[in-house]
Short mmCIF file of C-alpha atoms and ligand atoms in Angstrom, two decimals:
data_model
loop_
_atom_site.label_atom_id
_atom_site.label_comp_id
_atom_site.label_asym_id
_atom_site.label_seq_id
_atom_site.Cartn_x
_atom_site.Cartn_y
_atom_site.Cartn_z
CA MET A 27 17.94 47.42 -35.97
CA LEU A 28 19.21 47.88 -32.75
CA ARG A 29 15.84 48.91 -31.71
CA LYS A 30 14.50 45.47 -32.93
CA LYS A 31 17.12 43.75 -30.91
CA ILE A 32 16.46 45.46 -27.75
CA ASN A 33 12.85 44.75 -28.49
CA LEU A 34 13.47 41.09 -29.04
CA LYS A 35 15.08 40.76 -25.73
CA VAL A 36 12.58 42.67 -23.95
CA SER A 37 9.91 40.67 -25.24
CA ILE A 38 11.69 37.45 -24.67
CA THR A 39 12.49 38.45 -20.98
CA PHE A 40 9.10 39.33 -20.55
CA ILE A 41 7.85 35.85 -21.62
CA ILE A 42 10.47 34.14 -19.27
CA VAL A 43 9.17 36.03 -16.26
CA ALA A 44 5.87 35.83 -17.12
CA LEU A 45 6.15 31.63 -17.29
CA PHE A 46 8.00 31.75 -14.27
CA PHE A 47 5.11 33.60 -12.42
CA LEU A 48 2.63 31.15 -14.16
CA ASN A 49 4.39 28.00 -13.14
CA SER A 50 5.35 29.35 -9.15
CA ASP A 51 1.57 30.18 -8.70
CA ALA A 52 0.57 26.58 -8.53
CA GLN A 53 -3.27 25.88 -7.71
CA THR A 54 -4.15 25.62 -4.30
CA TRP A 55 -5.62 22.39 -3.29
CA ASN A 56 -9.37 22.77 -2.83
CA VAL A 57 -9.75 20.51 0.42
CA PRO A 58 -13.59 19.91 1.38
CA ALA A 59 -14.15 22.03 4.83
CA ASP A 60 -14.77 18.85 6.94
CA LEU A 61 -11.65 17.20 5.85
CA LYS A 62 -9.78 20.34 6.25
CA ALA A 63 -10.59 20.17 9.75
CA LYS A 64 -9.52 16.49 10.19
CA ASN A 65 -6.98 16.00 12.90
CA SER A 66 -4.95 13.26 13.96
CA ASN A 67 -5.40 10.62 16.90
CA LEU A 68 -1.66 9.96 17.01
CA LYS A 69 0.30 12.39 18.86
CA PHE A 70 3.32 13.97 16.55
CA ASP A 71 5.90 13.13 19.40
CA ASP A 72 9.89 12.12 18.66
CA ALA A 73 8.66 8.58 18.30
CA ALA A 74 6.03 9.17 15.54
CA SER A 75 8.43 11.53 13.71
CA LYS A 76 11.00 9.32 13.98
CA ASP A 77 9.29 6.53 12.33
CA GLY A 78 7.83 9.38 9.97
CA GLU A 79 11.34 9.98 8.94
CA ALA A 80 11.74 6.20 7.88
CA ILE A 81 8.51 6.68 6.02
CA TYR A 82 9.45 9.97 4.39
CA THR A 83 12.90 8.56 3.28
CA LYS A 84 11.20 5.57 1.57
CA ASN A 85 8.27 7.41 -0.45
CA CYS A 86 8.58 10.98 -0.39
CA VAL A 87 12.52 12.34 -0.46
CA SER A 88 12.97 11.27 -4.30
CA CYS A 89 10.73 14.10 -5.31
CA HIS A 90 10.72 16.60 -2.09
CA GLY A 91 14.06 16.21 -1.17
CA ASN A 92 15.25 16.25 2.57
CA PRO A 93 12.83 19.03 4.31
CA GLY A 94 15.14 22.39 4.44
CA LYS A 95 17.92 21.22 2.51
CA GLY A 96 16.35 22.45 -1.17
CA ASN A 97 17.25 19.32 -2.98
CA ASN A 98 14.10 18.80 -4.04
CA LEU A 99 13.48 17.97 -7.69
CA VAL A 100 13.35 21.47 -9.32
CA THR A 101 13.19 19.90 -12.97
CA MET A 102 9.67 18.62 -12.27
CA ASN A 103 6.62 20.42 -13.16
CA PRO A 104 5.02 21.30 -10.71
CA ILE A 105 7.96 21.69 -8.57
CA PRO A 106 7.12 19.23 -5.59
CA PRO A 107 8.01 21.97 -3.09
CA ASP A 108 10.50 21.78 -0.06
CA LEU A 109 7.73 20.72 2.77
CA SER A 110 9.44 22.40 5.46
CA GLY A 111 8.64 25.72 3.68
CA ALA A 112 5.97 28.50 4.69
CA LYS A 113 3.64 27.63 2.30
CA THR A 114 3.29 23.79 3.18
CA GLN A 115 3.38 24.45 6.96
CA GLY A 116 0.40 27.20 6.59
CA LEU A 117 -1.78 24.00 5.63
CA THR A 118 -3.73 22.59 8.28
CA ASP A 119 -2.91 18.70 9.26
CA GLY A 120 -6.35 18.07 7.51
CA GLU A 121 -5.18 19.30 4.25
CA LEU A 122 -2.02 17.40 4.21
CA PHE A 123 -3.68 14.27 5.19
CA TYR A 124 -5.95 14.82 2.11
CA ILE A 125 -2.72 15.78 -0.28
CA LEU A 126 -1.35 12.60 0.94
CA THR A 127 -4.10 10.60 0.62
CA SER A 128 -5.81 11.71 -2.98
CA GLY A 129 -2.68 13.05 -4.83
CA ARG A 130 -2.76 15.30 -7.68
CA ALA A 131 -1.11 14.76 -11.07
CA LEU A 132 2.27 13.88 -10.37
CA MET A 133 1.92 13.90 -6.37
CA PRO A 134 1.01 10.30 -6.00
CA SER A 135 -1.88 9.18 -3.71
CA PHE A 136 -0.89 7.20 -0.63
CA LYS A 137 -4.12 5.76 -0.07
CA GLN A 138 -3.34 2.23 -1.40
CA ILE A 139 0.50 2.38 -0.27
CA LEU A 140 0.60 3.83 3.29
CA PRO A 141 -2.05 2.79 6.20
CA GLU A 142 -3.63 5.77 8.01
CA VAL A 143 -1.25 5.87 10.69
CA ASP A 144 1.61 6.18 8.20
CA ARG A 145 0.21 8.93 6.39
CA TRP A 146 -0.12 10.74 9.68
CA LYS A 147 3.64 9.59 10.90
CA ALA A 148 4.99 11.34 7.70
CA ILE A 149 2.86 14.38 8.43
CA ALA A 150 4.40 14.16 12.10
CA TYR A 151 8.02 14.09 10.36
CA ILE A 152 7.15 17.20 8.49
CA ARG A 153 5.93 19.15 11.16
CA SER A 154 8.70 18.54 13.45
CA PHE A 155 10.68 21.24 11.00
CA ASN A 156 8.17 23.93 11.93
CA LYS A 157 9.13 25.23 15.54
CA SER A 158 5.80 27.49 16.03
CA TYR A 159 3.47 24.23 15.37
CA VAL A 160 1.20 23.20 17.99
CA GLN A 161 -0.55 20.04 17.62
CA VAL A 162 -4.57 19.79 17.83
CA LEU A 163 -5.23 16.24 18.68
CA SER A 164 -8.47 14.76 17.31
CA LYS A 165 -11.41 14.07 19.93
CA PHE A 166 -12.08 11.18 17.36
CA ASP A 167 -12.56 8.18 19.10
CA ASP A 168 -9.88 5.33 17.43
CA SER A 169 -11.57 2.24 19.35
CA LYS A 170 -14.93 2.96 17.51
CA SER A 171 -13.98 1.10 14.50
CA LYS A 172 -14.13 -2.16 16.59
CA LEU A 173 -17.86 -1.84 16.66
CA VAL A 174 -18.37 -2.11 13.01
CA LYS A 175 -19.08 -5.36 11.37
CA VAL A 176 -18.87 -5.95 7.77
CA ASN A 177 -20.85 -8.39 6.03
CA ILE A 178 -20.41 -9.74 2.41
CA THR A 179 -23.02 -11.97 0.68
CA PHE A 180 -22.75 -13.51 -2.66
CA ASN A 181 -25.73 -13.56 -5.13
CA ASP A 182 -25.28 -16.27 -8.03
CA LYS A 183 -28.00 -15.33 -10.10
CA THR A 184 -26.96 -11.76 -10.50
CA ASN A 185 -22.93 -12.48 -9.91
CA MET A 186 -23.08 -9.52 -7.48
CA LEU A 187 -21.50 -9.07 -4.21
CA ARG A 188 -23.65 -7.49 -1.43
CA VAL A 189 -21.49 -5.47 1.10
CA ASP A 190 -23.58 -4.45 4.51
CA VAL A 191 -21.89 -2.28 7.12
CA LYS A 192 -23.31 -1.72 10.40
CA ALA A 193 -21.78 -0.54 14.06
CA ASN A 194 -23.08 -2.23 17.34
CA GLU A 195 -23.42 0.69 19.51
CA LYS A 196 -24.47 0.21 22.93
CA SER A 197 -27.78 2.04 21.67
CA GLY A 198 -28.41 -0.29 19.16
CA VAL A 199 -27.62 -0.92 15.75
CA VAL A 200 -26.26 2.08 13.32
CA LEU A 201 -25.87 1.71 9.60
CA LEU A 202 -23.22 3.32 7.83
CA LYS A 203 -24.43 5.42 5.51
CA ASP A 204 -22.11 6.84 2.76
CA ALA A 205 -19.11 4.84 3.86
CA GLU A 206 -16.39 4.42 1.25
CA ILE A 207 -15.68 0.74 0.24
CA LEU A 208 -13.19 -0.72 -1.86
CA LEU A 209 -12.94 -4.59 -2.24
CA PHE A 210 -9.81 -6.53 -2.90
CA VAL A 211 -9.08 -10.14 -3.87
CA ASN A 212 -5.95 -11.87 -2.18
CA ARG A 213 -3.46 -12.88 -4.73
CA TYR A 214 -0.11 -13.98 -4.31
CA PHE A 215 1.78 -10.82 -4.92
CA GLY A 216 -0.66 -8.23 -3.47
CA LYS A 217 -4.20 -7.47 -3.76
CA LEU A 218 -6.07 -6.81 -6.87
CA GLN A 219 -9.30 -4.29 -6.79
CA LEU A 220 -12.68 -5.62 -7.65
CA ASP A 221 -15.06 -3.18 -9.35
CA LYS A 222 -14.60 0.44 -8.58
CA THR A 223 -14.55 2.23 -5.14
CA LEU A 224 -18.37 2.50 -4.11
CA ARG A 225 -19.92 4.36 -1.12
CA THR A 226 -22.83 2.59 0.82
CA ASN A 227 -26.45 3.54 0.52
CA ASN A 228 -29.13 4.87 3.25
CA GLU A 229 -29.09 1.14 4.36
CA GLY A 230 -25.45 0.98 4.81
CA ILE A 231 -25.29 -1.35 1.75
CA ALA A 232 -22.96 -1.50 -1.43
CA ILE A 233 -23.66 -3.73 -4.21
CA PHE A 234 -20.15 -5.00 -6.49
CA GLU A 235 -19.97 -6.76 -9.75
CA PHE A 236 -17.88 -10.06 -9.32
CA PRO A 237 -16.06 -10.93 -12.23
CA LYS A 238 -17.42 -14.33 -13.75
CA ASP A 239 -14.13 -16.36 -14.07
CA LEU A 240 -11.92 -14.99 -11.36
CA PRO A 241 -9.68 -18.39 -10.38
CA GLY A 242 -10.28 -19.44 -6.70
CA ASP A 243 -7.92 -21.87 -4.58
CA LYS A 244 -8.70 -25.77 -5.60
CA ASN A 245 -12.14 -25.79 -3.65
CA GLY A 246 -13.04 -22.23 -5.27
CA ASN A 247 -12.40 -20.34 -2.18
CA VAL A 248 -11.61 -16.71 -2.76
CA ASP A 249 -10.43 -14.30 0.25
CA ILE A 250 -12.17 -11.05 -0.32
CA VAL A 251 -10.71 -7.93 1.61
CA ALA A 252 -13.08 -5.05 2.14
CA LYS A 253 -11.45 -1.67 3.41
CA VAL A 254 -14.11 0.38 4.54
CA THR A 255 -13.80 4.49 5.29
CA ASP A 256 -16.22 6.06 7.49
CA GLN A 257 -16.26 9.72 8.91
CA VAL A 258 -17.35 8.75 12.45
CA TYR A 259 -15.98 5.14 12.34
CA GLY A 260 -12.83 5.54 10.76
CA GLU A 261 -10.92 2.85 8.60
CA ILE A 262 -12.07 -0.79 8.95
CA GLU A 263 -10.45 -3.78 7.14
CA SER A 264 -12.48 -7.24 7.30
CA LEU A 265 -11.52 -10.75 5.37
CA THR A 266 -14.15 -12.60 4.32
CA LYS A 267 -13.52 -16.39 2.62
CA LEU A 268 -16.35 -17.06 0.13
CA LYS A 269 -16.68 -20.32 -2.38
CA ILE A 270 -17.54 -18.14 -5.33
CA GLY A 271 -14.05 -18.47 -7.70
CA VAL A 272 -13.50 -21.09 -10.31
CA PRO A 273 -11.82 -24.00 -8.52
CA THR A 274 -8.11 -23.93 -9.88
CA ASP A 275 -6.11 -27.03 -9.09
CA LYS A 276 -2.49 -26.18 -10.36
CA PRO A 277 0.05 -28.50 -8.68
CA SER A 278 1.86 -25.87 -6.87
CA LEU A 279 5.70 -26.08 -6.77
CA THR A 280 5.67 -25.97 -2.87
CA GLU A 281 2.98 -28.93 -2.61
CA GLN A 282 4.23 -31.24 -4.81
CA ARG A 283 7.40 -33.42 -5.06
CA SER A 284 9.67 -32.07 -7.90
CA ILE A 285 13.27 -32.09 -8.80
CA TRP A 286 13.93 -28.41 -8.60
CA ASN A 287 12.27 -27.20 -5.71
CA VAL A 288 14.26 -26.26 -2.49
CA LEU A 289 11.96 -27.54 -0.08
CA THR A 290 11.81 -30.78 2.13
CA LYS A 291 9.80 -32.72 -0.72
CA ALA A 292 12.37 -34.31 -3.32
CA PRO A 293 10.73 -37.17 -5.54
CA ILE A 294 11.08 -40.50 -4.08
CA TRP A 295 12.78 -42.15 -6.85
CA LEU A 296 15.38 -39.29 -6.52
CA ILE A 297 15.92 -39.95 -2.72
CA ILE A 298 16.35 -43.43 -3.84
CA THR A 299 19.09 -43.35 -6.29
CA TYR A 300 20.79 -40.58 -4.15
CA LEU A 301 21.10 -42.62 -1.20
CA SER A 302 22.29 -45.99 -3.60
CA CYS A 303 25.17 -43.90 -5.00
CA VAL A 304 26.18 -42.87 -1.07
CA LEU A 305 25.99 -46.52 -0.08
CA PHE A 306 28.04 -47.62 -3.48
CA VAL A 307 30.82 -45.18 -2.99
CA THR A 308 30.76 -45.79 1.15
CA ALA A 309 30.97 -49.40 0.57
CA CYS A 310 34.00 -49.06 -2.00
CA LEU A 311 35.90 -46.73 0.30
CA LEU A 312 35.36 -49.52 3.11
CA TYR A 313 36.68 -52.23 0.82
CA VAL A 314 39.99 -50.31 0.02
CA LEU A 315 40.30 -49.68 3.48
CA TYR A 316 39.99 -53.30 4.11
CA GLY A 317 42.22 -54.16 1.29
CA LEU A 318 44.93 -51.84 2.97
CA TYR A 319 44.63 -53.21 6.32
CA LYS A 320 45.23 -56.77 4.71
CA ILE A 321 48.09 -55.58 3.27
CA LYS A 322 49.35 -54.32 6.31
CA ASN A 323 48.87 -57.86 8.26
CA SER A 324 50.36 -59.85 5.24
CA LYS A 325 53.89 -59.27 5.97
C1 HEC B 8 6.88 11.54 -8.01
C2 HEC B 8 7.06 12.76 -7.00
C3 HEC B 8 6.39 13.05 -5.77
C4 HEC B 8 6.41 11.72 -4.71
C5 HEC B 8 7.07 10.72 -4.41
C6 HEC B 8 5.57 12.66 -3.29
N1 HEC B 8 5.43 13.88 -4.03
FE1 HEC B 8 4.24 15.33 -2.71
N2 HEC B 8 4.28 16.39 -4.43
C7 HEC B 8 4.52 16.32 -5.46
C8 HEC B 8 4.28 17.14 -6.46
C9 HEC B 8 4.72 17.18 -8.19
C10 HEC B 8 3.79 18.03 -5.78
C11 HEC B 8 3.24 19.50 -6.49
C12 HEC B 8 1.88 19.35 -6.68
C13 HEC B 8 0.69 20.30 -7.32
O1 HEC B 8 0.93 21.35 -6.58
O2 HEC B 8 -0.34 19.79 -7.71
C14 HEC B 8 3.52 17.64 -4.35
C15 HEC B 8 2.77 18.38 -3.58
C16 HEC B 8 2.62 17.72 -1.99
C17 HEC B 8 2.40 18.54 -1.01
C18 HEC B 8 1.51 19.68 -0.97
C19 HEC B 8 2.59 20.80 -0.80
C20 HEC B 8 2.42 22.51 -0.69
O3 HEC B 8 2.61 23.17 0.19
O4 HEC B 8 1.32 22.52 -2.01
C21 HEC B 8 2.60 17.69 0.15
C22 HEC B 8 2.10 18.08 1.65
C23 HEC B 8 3.38 16.42 -0.52
N3 HEC B 8 3.57 16.67 -1.93
C24 HEC B 8 3.62 15.63 0.59
C25 HEC B 8 4.22 14.24 -0.06
C26 HEC B 8 4.84 13.69 1.14
C27 HEC B 8 4.58 13.41 2.30
C28 HEC B 8 5.39 11.94 -0.26
C29 HEC B 8 5.54 11.02 0.62
C30 HEC B 8 4.73 10.22 1.76
C31 HEC B 8 5.39 12.77 -1.20
N4 HEC B 8 4.63 14.26 -1.30
C32 HEC B 8 5.70 12.23 -2.22
C33 HEC B 8 5.50 15.34 -5.97
C34 HEC B 8 5.78 13.90 -5.28
#
């Protein structure tokens, strides 16, 4: 009997220990070699790390806790590690950037949430907890992205949007091959992604499907934002206005006269009624004052 109990205890302990090891031995991040070697253009100085601290506090602290303080969310599985730890600090800047950009399961992708420079600033902050860290700056030329031209044209027969990406180098035009492209439509609140994320072909072209009944403004204009990411030319964002939406002429609260808006345009009848009331009350007051004046002088 006693032996059975001990056996049970031993096996339960064994299972718990095994689970613990399984859990703590989280998967490694398989980052492609070229991205692993990626470095930042931004110098990780005090200013960058201070900006990074604000970004970290807003976006990361809820799961990862404050670096070095051990207040990360240990109830989550896998546990979001304390980022000042040796394991995280042993990753390259490129790996950290990749993790922030793509995410994995509970670790969110910050690609759409933080622009590239903010992702680097968050990394600058994480690195500030590592005394032995020495930054290797990227030799990548930031100004190269200015050479890129994004051209979007619409084919109304096929309902397709064609995106052409090229760079006007001094030596001639370079077509951007295998560049990642995301298309968005500007809405009142945020952006709506069109189709999926695509890559340009060998001619620097990607073709997107455009939804048939997308509402535009009253002339049918739609603002299309293309976000291009290229290995050599970096991140480029361009805005194109195209007359391809369904014209929508809804009276907007901000443009029409209405009772309930807080802008300058009240309806005319309301203004007239209001002014008549004010004039009437003022006239009554003046009449009373006149009456008082007459009483005073009637002695
Ligand atoms: C919703 C919770 C959550 C938020 C918010 C979050 N993370 Fe994570 N993060 C995780 C989890 C969970 C993991 C472990 C994922 C895994 O191993 O599969 C992780 C892993 C990481 C890793 C890899 C660490 C290592 O040593 O393997 C880094 C780096 C990282 N996060 C950075 C950040 C940064 C920077 C932010 C804010 C911009 C952030 N995370 C926001 C949950 C979160």
